[in-house]
Short mmCIF file of C-alpha atoms in Angstrom, two decimals:
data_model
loop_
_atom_site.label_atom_id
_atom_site.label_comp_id
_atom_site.label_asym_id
_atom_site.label_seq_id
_atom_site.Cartn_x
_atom_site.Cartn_y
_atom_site.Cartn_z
CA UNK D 821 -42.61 -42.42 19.55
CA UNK D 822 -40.23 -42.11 22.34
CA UNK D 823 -40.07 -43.89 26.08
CA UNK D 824 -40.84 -40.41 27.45
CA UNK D 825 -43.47 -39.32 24.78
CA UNK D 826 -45.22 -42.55 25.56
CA UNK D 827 -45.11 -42.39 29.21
CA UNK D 828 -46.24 -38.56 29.28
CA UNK D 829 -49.75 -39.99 26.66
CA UNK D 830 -50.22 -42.88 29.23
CA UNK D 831 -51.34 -39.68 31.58
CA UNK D 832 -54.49 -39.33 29.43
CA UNK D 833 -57.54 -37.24 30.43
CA UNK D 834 -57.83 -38.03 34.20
CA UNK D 835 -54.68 -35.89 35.22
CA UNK D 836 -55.16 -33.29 32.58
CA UNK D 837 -58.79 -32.88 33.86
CA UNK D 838 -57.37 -32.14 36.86
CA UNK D 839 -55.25 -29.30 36.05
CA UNK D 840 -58.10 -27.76 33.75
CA UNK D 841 -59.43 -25.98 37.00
CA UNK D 842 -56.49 -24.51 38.33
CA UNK D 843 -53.86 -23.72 35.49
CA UNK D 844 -53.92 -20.27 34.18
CA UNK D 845 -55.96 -19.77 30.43
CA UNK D 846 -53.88 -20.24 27.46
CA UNK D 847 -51.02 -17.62 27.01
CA UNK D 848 -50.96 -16.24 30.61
CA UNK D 849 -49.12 -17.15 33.47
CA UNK D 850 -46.02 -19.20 34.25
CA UNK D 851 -44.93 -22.62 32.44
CA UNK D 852 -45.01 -25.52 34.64
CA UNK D 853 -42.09 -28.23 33.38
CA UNK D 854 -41.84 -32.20 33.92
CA UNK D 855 -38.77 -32.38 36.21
CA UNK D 856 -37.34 -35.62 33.76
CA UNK D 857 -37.94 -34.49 30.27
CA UNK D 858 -37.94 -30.65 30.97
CA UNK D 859 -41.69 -30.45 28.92
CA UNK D 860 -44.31 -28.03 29.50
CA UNK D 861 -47.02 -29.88 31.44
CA UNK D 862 -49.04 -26.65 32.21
CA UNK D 863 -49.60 -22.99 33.77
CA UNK D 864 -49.81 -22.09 36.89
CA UNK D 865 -51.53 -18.72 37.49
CA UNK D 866 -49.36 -15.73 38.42
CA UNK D 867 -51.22 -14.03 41.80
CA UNK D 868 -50.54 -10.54 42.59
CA UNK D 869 -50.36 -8.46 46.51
CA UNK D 870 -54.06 -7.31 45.07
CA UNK D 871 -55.10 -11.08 44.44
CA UNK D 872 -53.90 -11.90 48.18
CA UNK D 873 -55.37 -9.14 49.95
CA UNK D 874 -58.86 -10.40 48.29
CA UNK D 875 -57.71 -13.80 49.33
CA UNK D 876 -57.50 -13.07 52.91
CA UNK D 877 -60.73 -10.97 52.93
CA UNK D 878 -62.60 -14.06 51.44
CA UNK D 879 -61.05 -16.14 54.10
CA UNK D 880 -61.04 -13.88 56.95
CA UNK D 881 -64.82 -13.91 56.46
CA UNK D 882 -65.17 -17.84 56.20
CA UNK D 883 -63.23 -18.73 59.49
CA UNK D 884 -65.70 -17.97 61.99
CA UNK D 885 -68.63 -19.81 60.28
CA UNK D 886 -66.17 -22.73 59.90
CA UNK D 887 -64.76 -22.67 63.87
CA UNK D 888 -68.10 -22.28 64.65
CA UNK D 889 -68.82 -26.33 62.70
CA UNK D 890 -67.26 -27.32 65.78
CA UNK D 891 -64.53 -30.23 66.30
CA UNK D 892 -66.91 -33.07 65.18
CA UNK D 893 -68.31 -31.55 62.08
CA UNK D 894 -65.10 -30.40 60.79
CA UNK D 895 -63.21 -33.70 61.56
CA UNK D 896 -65.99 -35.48 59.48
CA UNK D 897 -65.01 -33.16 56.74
CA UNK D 898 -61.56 -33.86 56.83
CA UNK D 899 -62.44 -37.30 56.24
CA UNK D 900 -64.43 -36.73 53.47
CA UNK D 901 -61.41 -34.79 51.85
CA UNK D 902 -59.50 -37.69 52.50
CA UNK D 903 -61.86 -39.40 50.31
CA UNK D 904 -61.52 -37.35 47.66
CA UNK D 905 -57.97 -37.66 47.78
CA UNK D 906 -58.05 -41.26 47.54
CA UNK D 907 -60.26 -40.80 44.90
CA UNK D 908 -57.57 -38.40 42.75
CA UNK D 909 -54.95 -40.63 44.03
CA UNK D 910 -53.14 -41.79 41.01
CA UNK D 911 -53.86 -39.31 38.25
CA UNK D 912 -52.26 -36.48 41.54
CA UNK D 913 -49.26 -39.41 41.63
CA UNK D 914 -48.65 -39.01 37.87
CA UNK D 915 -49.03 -34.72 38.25
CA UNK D 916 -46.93 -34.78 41.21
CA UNK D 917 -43.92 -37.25 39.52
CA UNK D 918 -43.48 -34.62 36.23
CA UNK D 919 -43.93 -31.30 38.00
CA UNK D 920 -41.74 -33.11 41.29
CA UNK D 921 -40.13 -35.52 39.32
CA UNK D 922 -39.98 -38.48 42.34
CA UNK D 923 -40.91 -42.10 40.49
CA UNK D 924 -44.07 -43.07 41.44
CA UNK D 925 -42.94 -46.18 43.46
CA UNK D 926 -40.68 -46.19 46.21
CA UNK D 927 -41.42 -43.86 48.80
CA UNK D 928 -42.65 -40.92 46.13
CA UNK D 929 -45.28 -40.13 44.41
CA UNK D 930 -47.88 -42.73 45.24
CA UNK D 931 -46.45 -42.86 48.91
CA UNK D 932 -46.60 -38.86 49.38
CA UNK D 933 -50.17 -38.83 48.09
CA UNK D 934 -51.58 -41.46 50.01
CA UNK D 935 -49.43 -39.98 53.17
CA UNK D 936 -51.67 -37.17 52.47
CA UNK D 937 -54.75 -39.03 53.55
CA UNK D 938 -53.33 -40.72 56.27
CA UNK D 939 -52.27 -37.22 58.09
CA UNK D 940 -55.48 -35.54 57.06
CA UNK D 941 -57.41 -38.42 58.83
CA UNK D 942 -54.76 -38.46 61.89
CA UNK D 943 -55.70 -34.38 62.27
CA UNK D 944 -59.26 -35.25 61.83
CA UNK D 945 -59.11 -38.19 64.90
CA UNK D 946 -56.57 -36.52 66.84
CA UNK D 947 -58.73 -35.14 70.58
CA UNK D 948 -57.48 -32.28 72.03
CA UNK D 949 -59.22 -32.36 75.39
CA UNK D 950 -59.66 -28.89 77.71
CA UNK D 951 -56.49 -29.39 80.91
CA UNK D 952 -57.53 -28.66 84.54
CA UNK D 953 -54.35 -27.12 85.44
CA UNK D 954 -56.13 -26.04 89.37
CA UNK D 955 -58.94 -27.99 90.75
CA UNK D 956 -58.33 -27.79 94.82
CA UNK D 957 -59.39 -25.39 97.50
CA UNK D 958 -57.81 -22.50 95.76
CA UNK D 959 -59.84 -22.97 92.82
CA UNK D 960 -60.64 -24.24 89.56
CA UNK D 961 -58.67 -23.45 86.44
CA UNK D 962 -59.11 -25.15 82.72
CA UNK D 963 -56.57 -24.70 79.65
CA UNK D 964 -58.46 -24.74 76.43
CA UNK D 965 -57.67 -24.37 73.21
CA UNK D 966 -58.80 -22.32 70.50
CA UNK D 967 -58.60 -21.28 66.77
CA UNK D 968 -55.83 -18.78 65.88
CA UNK D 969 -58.11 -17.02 62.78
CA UNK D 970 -56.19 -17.63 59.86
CA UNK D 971 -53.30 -19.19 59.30
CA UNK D 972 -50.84 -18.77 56.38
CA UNK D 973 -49.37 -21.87 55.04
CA UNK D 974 -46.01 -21.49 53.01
CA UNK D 975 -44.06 -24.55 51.62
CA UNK D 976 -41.55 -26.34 49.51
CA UNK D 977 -40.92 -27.84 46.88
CA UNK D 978 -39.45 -31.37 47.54
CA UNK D 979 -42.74 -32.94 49.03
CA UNK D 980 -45.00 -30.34 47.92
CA UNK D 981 -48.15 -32.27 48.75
CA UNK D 982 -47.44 -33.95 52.05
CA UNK D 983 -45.82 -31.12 53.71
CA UNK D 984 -49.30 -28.92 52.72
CA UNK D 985 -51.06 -31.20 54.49
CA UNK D 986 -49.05 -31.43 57.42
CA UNK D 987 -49.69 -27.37 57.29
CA UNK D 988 -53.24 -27.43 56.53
CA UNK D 989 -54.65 -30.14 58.05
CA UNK D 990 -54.22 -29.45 62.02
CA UNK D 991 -55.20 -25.90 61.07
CA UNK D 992 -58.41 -26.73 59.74
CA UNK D 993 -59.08 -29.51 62.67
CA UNK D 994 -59.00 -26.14 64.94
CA UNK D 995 -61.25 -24.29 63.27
CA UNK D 996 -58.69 -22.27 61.57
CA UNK D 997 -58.83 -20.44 57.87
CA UNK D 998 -55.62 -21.38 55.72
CA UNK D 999 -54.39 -19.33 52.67
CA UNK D 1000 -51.69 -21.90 50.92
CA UNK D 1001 -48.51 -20.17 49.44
CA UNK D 1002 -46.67 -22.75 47.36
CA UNK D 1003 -43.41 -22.66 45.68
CA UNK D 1004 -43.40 -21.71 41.94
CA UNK D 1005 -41.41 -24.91 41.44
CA UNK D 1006 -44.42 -27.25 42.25
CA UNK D 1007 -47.71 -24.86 42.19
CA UNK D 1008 -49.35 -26.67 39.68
CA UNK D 1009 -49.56 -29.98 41.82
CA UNK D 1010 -50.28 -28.30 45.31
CA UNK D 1011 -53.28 -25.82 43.86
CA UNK D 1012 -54.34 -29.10 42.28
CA UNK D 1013 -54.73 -31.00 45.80
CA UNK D 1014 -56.11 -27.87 46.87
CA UNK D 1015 -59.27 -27.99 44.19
CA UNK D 1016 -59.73 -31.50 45.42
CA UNK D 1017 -60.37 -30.96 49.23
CA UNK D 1018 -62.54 -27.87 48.40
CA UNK D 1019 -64.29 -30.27 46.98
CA UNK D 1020 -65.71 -31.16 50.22
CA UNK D 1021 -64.85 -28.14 52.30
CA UNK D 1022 -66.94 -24.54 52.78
CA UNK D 1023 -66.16 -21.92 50.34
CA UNK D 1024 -63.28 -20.08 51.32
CA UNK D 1025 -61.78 -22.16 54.03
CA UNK D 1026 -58.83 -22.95 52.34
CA UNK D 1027 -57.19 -20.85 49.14
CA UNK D 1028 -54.07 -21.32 47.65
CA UNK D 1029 -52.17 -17.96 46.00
CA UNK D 1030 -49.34 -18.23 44.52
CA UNK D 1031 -47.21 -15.36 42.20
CA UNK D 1032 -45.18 -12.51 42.46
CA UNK D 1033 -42.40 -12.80 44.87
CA UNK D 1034 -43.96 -10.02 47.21
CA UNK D 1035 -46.66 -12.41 47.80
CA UNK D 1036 -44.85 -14.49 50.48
CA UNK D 1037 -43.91 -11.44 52.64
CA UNK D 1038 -46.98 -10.05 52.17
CA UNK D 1039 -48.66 -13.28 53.09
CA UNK D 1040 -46.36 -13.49 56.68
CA UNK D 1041 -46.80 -9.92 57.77
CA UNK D 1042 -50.73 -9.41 57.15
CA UNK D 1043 -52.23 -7.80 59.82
CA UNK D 1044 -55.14 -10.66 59.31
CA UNK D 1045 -53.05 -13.39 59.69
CA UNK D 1046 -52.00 -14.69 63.26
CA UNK D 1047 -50.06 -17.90 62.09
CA UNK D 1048 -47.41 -18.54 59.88
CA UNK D 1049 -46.38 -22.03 58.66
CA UNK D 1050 -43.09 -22.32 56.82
CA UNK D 1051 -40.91 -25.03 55.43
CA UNK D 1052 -37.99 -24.41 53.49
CA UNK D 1053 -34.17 -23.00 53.47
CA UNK D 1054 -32.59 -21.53 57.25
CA UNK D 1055 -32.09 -17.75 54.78
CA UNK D 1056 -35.68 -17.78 53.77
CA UNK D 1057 -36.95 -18.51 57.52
CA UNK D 1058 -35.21 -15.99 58.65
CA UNK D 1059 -37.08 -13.19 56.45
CA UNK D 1060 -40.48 -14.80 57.68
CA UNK D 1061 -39.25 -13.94 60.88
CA UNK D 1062 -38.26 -10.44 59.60
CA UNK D 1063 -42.00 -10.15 58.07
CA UNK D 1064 -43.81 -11.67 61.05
CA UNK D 1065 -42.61 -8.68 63.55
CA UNK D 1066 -45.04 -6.29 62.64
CA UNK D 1067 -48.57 -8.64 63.32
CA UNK D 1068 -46.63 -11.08 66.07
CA UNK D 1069 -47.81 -13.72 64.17
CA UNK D 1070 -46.85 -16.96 65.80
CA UNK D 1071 -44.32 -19.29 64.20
CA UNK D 1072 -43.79 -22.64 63.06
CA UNK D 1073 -40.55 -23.24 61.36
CA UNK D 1074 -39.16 -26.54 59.88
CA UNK D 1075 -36.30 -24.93 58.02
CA UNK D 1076 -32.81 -26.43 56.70
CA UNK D 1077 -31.19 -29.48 58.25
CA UNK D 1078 -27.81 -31.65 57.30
CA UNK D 1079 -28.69 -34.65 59.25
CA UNK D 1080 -25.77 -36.66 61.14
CA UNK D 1081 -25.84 -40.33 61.12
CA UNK D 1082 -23.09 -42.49 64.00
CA UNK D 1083 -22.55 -45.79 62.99
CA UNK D 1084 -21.20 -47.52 65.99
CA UNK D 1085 -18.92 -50.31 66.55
CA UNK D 1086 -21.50 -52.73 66.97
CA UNK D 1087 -23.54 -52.56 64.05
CA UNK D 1088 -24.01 -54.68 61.52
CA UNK D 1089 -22.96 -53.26 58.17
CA UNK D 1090 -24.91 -55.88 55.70
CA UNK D 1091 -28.07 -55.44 58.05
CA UNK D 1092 -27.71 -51.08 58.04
CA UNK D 1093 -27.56 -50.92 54.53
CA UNK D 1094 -30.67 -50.35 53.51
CA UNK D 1095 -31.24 -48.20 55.98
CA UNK D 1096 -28.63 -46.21 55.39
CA UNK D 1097 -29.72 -45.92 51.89
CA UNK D 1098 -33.34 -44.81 52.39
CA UNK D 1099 -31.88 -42.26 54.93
CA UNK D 1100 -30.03 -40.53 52.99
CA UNK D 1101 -31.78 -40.71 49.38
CA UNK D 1102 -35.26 -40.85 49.56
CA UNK D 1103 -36.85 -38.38 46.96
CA UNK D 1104 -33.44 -38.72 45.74
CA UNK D 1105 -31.85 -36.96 48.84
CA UNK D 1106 -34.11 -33.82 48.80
CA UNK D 1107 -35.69 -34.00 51.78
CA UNK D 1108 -34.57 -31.83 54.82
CA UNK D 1109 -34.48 -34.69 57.17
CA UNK D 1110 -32.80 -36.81 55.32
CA UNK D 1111 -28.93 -38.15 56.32
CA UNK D 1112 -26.46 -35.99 55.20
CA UNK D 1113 -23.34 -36.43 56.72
CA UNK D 1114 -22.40 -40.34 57.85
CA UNK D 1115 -19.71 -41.05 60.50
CA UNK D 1116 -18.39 -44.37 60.63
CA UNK D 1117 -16.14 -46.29 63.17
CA UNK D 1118 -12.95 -46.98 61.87
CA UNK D 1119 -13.05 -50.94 62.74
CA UNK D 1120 -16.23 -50.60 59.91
CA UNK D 1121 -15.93 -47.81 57.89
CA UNK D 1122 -15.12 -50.02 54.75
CA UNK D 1123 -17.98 -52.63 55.19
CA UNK D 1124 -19.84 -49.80 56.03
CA UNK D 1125 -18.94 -48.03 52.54
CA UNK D 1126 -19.02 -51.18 50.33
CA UNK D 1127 -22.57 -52.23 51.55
CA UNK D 1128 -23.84 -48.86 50.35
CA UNK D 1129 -22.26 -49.30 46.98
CA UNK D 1130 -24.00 -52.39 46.81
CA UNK D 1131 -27.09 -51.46 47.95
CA UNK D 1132 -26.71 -48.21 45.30
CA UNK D 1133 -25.95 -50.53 42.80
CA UNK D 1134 -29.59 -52.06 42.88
CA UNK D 1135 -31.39 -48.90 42.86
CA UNK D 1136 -32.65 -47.80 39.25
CA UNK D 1137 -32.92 -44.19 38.40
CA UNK D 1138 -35.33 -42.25 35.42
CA UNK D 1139 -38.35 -40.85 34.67
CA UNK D 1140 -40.56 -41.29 37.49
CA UNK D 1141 -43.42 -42.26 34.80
CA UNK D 1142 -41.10 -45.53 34.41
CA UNK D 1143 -42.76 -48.20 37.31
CA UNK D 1144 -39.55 -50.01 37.72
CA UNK D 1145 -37.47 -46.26 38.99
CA UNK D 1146 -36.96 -45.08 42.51
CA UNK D 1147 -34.82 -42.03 41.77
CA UNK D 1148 -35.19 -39.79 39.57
CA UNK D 1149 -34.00 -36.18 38.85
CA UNK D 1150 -33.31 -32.78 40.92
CA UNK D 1151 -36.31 -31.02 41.03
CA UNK D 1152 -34.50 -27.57 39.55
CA UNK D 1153 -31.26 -26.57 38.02
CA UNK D 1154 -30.45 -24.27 41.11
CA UNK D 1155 -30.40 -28.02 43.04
CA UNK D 1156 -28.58 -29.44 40.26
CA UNK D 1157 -25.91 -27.16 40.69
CA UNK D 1158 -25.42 -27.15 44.12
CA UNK D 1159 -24.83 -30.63 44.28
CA UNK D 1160 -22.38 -30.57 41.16
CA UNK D 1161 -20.06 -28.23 42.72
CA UNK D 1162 -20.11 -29.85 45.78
CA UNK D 1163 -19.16 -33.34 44.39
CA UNK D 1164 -16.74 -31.49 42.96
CA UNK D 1165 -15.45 -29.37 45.32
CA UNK D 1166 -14.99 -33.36 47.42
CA UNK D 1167 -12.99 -34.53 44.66
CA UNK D 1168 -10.25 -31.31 44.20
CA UNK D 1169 -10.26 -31.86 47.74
CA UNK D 1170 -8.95 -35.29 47.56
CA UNK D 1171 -11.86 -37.00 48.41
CA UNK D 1172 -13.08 -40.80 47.00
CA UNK D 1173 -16.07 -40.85 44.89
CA UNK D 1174 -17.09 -44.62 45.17
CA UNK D 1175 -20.08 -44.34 43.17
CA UNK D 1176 -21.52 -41.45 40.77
CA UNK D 1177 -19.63 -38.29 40.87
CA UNK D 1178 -20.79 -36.99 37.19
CA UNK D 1179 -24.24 -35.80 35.44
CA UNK D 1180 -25.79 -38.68 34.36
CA UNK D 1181 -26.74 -37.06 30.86
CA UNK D 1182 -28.03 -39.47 29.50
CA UNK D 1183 -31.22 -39.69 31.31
CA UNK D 1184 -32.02 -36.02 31.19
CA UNK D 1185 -30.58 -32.68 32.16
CA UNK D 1186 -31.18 -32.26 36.09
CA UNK D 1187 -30.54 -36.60 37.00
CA UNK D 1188 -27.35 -36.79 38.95
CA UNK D 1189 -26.20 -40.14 40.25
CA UNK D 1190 -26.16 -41.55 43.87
CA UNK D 1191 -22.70 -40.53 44.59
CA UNK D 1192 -20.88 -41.69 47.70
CA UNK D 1193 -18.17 -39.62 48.91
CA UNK D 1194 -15.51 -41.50 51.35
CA UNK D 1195 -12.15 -40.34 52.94
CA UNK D 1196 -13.36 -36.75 53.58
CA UNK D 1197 -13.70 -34.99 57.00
CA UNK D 1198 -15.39 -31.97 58.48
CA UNK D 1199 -14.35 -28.89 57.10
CA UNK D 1200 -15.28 -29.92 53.45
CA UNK D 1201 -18.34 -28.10 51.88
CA UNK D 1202 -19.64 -31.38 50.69
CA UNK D 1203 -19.51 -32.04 55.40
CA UNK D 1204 -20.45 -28.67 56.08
CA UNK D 1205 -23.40 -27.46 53.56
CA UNK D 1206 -26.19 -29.34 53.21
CA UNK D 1207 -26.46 -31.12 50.00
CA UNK D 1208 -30.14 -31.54 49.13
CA UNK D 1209 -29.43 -34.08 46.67
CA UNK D 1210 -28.14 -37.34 46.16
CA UNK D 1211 -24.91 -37.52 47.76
CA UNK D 1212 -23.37 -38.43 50.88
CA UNK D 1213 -20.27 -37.72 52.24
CA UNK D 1214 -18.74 -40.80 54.64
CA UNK D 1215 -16.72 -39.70 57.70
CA UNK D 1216 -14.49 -41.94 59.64
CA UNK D 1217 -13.97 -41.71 63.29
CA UNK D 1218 -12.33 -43.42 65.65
CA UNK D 1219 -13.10 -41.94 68.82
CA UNK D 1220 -17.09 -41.39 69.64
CA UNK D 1221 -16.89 -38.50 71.65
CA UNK D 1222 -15.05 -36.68 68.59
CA UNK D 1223 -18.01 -37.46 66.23
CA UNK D 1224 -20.70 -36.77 68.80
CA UNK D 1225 -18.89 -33.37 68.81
CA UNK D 1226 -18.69 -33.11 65.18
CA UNK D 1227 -22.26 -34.14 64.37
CA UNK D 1228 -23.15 -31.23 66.93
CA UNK D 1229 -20.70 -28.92 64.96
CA UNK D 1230 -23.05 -27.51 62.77
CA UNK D 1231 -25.71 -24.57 63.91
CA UNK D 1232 -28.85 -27.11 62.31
CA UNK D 1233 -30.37 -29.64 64.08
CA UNK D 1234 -33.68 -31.03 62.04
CA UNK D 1235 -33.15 -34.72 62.82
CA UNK D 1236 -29.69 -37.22 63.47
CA UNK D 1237 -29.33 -41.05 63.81
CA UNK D 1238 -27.13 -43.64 65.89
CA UNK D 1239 -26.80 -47.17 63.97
CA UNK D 1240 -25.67 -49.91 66.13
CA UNK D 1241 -26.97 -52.01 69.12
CA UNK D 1242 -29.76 -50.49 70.80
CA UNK D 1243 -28.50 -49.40 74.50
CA UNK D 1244 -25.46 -48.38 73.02
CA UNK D 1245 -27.51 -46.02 70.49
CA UNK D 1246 -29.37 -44.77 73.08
CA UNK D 1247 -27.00 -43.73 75.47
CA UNK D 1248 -25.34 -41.57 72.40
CA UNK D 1249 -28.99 -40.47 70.81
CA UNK D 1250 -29.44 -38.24 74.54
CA UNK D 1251 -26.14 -36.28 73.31
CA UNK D 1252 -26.65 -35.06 69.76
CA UNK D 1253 -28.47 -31.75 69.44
CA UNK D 1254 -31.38 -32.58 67.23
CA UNK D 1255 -35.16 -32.74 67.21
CA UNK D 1256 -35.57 -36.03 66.47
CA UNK D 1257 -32.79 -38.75 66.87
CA UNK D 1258 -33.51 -42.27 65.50
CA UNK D 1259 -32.05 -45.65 66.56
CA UNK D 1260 -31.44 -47.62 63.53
CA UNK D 1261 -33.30 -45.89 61.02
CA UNK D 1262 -33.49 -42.48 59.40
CA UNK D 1263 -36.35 -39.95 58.72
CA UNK D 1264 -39.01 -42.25 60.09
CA UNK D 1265 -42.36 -39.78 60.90
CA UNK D 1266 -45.63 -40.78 62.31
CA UNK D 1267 -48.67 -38.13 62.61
CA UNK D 1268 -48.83 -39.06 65.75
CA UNK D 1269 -45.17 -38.34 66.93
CA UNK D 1270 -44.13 -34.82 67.22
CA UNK D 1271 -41.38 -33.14 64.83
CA UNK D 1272 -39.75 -30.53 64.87
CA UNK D 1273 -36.19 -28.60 64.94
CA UNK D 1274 -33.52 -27.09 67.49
CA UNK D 1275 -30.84 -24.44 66.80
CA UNK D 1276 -31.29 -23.02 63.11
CA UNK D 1277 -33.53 -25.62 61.75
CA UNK D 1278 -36.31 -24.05 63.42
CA UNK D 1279 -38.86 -23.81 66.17
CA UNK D 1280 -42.67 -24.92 66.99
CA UNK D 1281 -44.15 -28.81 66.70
CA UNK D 1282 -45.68 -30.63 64.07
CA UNK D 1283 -48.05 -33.88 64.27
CA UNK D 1284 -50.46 -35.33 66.72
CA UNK D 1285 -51.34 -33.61 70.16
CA UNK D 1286 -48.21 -31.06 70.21
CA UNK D 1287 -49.55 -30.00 66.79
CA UNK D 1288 -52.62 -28.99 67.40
CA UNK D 1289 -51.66 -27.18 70.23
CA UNK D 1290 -49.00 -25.16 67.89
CA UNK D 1291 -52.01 -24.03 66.00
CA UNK D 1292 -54.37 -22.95 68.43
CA UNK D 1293 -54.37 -19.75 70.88
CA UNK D 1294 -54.60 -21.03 74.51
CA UNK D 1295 -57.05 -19.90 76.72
CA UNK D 1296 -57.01 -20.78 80.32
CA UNK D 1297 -60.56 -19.80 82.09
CA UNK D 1298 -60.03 -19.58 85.94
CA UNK D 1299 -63.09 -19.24 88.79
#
């Protein structure tokens, strides 16, 4: 028997149970692969326009019932699907590492699943009080907050589970409906998370659909729905947009990024590293806050690049079944691709691949290695398109106010970095044009801490109080 046919009979009956709920019956519907070996590992069910529109009738009718649970009642319930989360834990690791294919240690499989409890029970916890805005002689005036109806949840397919939950779970806490598009790429794993919380939840709270490609635009310009959630490419966003106009649904975008890092003069190469790494690569560099374009002062830039080889060097990459892996494959060939040409589009260019820079075969058909790309400036697609993959091209600079111009080139701004002593990083963080700017670290969230995008990486606020909010109607009752 081989490594991968014994890893894929380790999964047993727990995960397969699992699926038995939610995959389509034998014959119908669409094959779901494992991302490492490229081997069926089930079917996910192929939803029509006539499958949604029953979806959001069913749903439409279980909101007001649910709102009407109030705050307390619902949070307990969010706990309780916590639970069951917990419970499914590792046999929704192993699902989510072949359909995905992230390892299951490192910050994957096992850490996007249990990061799924964590922001379930932050929604659950986080209070939302009523605002006086006006309590004087003129009056008295209160800002409250209520539930939107139902909310339509669309996401990706890099951290299918995590980023459901950061859809789902605020909506719910508010008394909102949710109908959960997926992406084809990952259905299998998300509608399987999905048959856990309802578990625990009223009928019809929560549905996920997934099929045709109408189904998405469908889905954002409902006249029922009057919130749209949406992760994924800057293109795609755009045509939610387009779909949203006729209902004025409201908006929350988190849409493409290609992350600037600075590394100052006074940082510490050997210390960064790491950092640095985990910035840029975890889930193997598809994630859309993740650093994608590093620039490097010129007294460094060569520590700076030879502490990332080493660090790469260390890192083992394969089937995510495999405990001792931390990388593993591109989820698709599309994402293969991209990154392929883009490597190679650095090299014709005359850039210097320190480490990768070819398919690593040998492990499968969509692994590509951590390749580091040095010497190359802006201008180069590998600088100026966003990689979603492992790679990372390494700019020098000498001059800082040419690279805080440079890392505010772009029209993205998800999330950037500044490396280096702490004042120093501060004073630059207040100048790049990002959502979120870290200070010696990269891609850091917290359910508490707002997120969100400026420019074409989006608009509206995920996480803690701000999130809430950005799934609620206000209502502000004066007298």
């Amino acid at each position: 028997m081989t490594k991968n046919a014994q890893l894929a009979t380790e999964l047993a009956t727990d995960e397969f149970s699992l699926i038995a709920g939610v995959q389509a019956p034998e014959g119908q519907g669409r094959v779901a692969v494992d991302a490492a070996t490229r081997e069926p590992i089930g079917r996910v069910p192929q939803h029509t326009v006539a499958d949604l529109e029953a979806a959001i009738e069913r749903a439409t009718a279980a909101q007001p019932a649910w709102e009407a649970l109030g705050h307390g009642e619902r949070s307990r319930l969010l706990h309780a699907a916590a639970d069951a989360i917990e419970a499914n834990s590792e046999p929704l690791a192993r699902l989510l590492s072949r359909e995905q294919g992230k390892p299951l240690n490192g910050p994957n499989a096992r850490f996007e699943v249990g990061a799924c409890a964590t922001w379930l029970r932050s929604a659950a916890d986080t209070v939302l009080e009523a605002e006086t805005v006006v309590d004087d002689a003129s009056g008295h005036a209160t800002l409250h907050y209520r539930a939107i109806g139902l909310v339509g949840a669309i996401g990706p397919w890099n951290w299918p589970l995590m980023i459901t939950i950061w859809q789902i779970a605020p909506s719910l806490r508010m008394g909102n409906s949710v109908i959960v598009k997926p992406s084809g790429n990952t259905a299998l794993s998300v509608l399987t998370m999905l048959s856990i919380l309802n578990e625990v939840l009223p009928a019809d709270v929560l549905i996920g659909i997934c099929g045709e490609r109408g189904v998405s635009s469908t889905l954002a310009a409902h006249p029922a729905v009057g919130k749209v959630m949406f992760t994924g490419s800057t293109p795609t966003g755009r045509k939610i947009v387009e779909s949203s106009a006729s209902n004025l649904a409201r908006l929350t975008l988190e849409l493409g990024g290609n992350d600037a890092g600075i590394v100052l003069p006074s940082a510490d190469p050997a210390a960064i590293a790491e950092g640095l790494f985990w910035g840029a690569f975890i889930n193997t560099g598809q994630t859309c806050a993740a650093l994608k374009r590093l620039y490097v002062h010129d007294s460094l830039y060569d520590a700076v690049v030879d502490a990332l080889a080493d660090v790469t060097a260390r890192m083992p990459m394969g089937n995510g079944l495999d405990e001792q892996n931390v990388l593993g494959p591109l989820q698709n060939k599309d994402q293969f691709d991209i990154v392929a040409r883009l490597v190679e589009d650095a090299r014709a260019g005359g850039a210097r691949i320190v480490t990768g820079g070819a398919p690593a075969s040998e492990l499968g058909e969509l692994f590509y290695p951590v390749t580091l790309v040095a010497d190359v400036k802006d201008g180069a697609a590998i600088v100026d398109e966003e990689q979603f993959g492992p790679t990372l091209p390494i700019i020098r600079y000498s001059d800082l106010d040419e690279a805080v111009r440079n890392a505010n080139r772009l029209d993205v701004g998800l999330g950037a970095s500044v490396w280096g002593d702490r004042d120093e990083a501060l004073a630059v963080a207040g100048r790049l044009q990002a959502g979120t700017v870290w200070i010696n670290g990269h891609g850091g969230l917290h359910p508490q801490i707002p997120f969100g995008g400026v420019k074409s990486s989006g608009y509206g606020l995920e996480f803690g109080v701000e999130g809430l909010k950005h799934v609620s109607v206000p209502q502000v009752i004066s007298g």
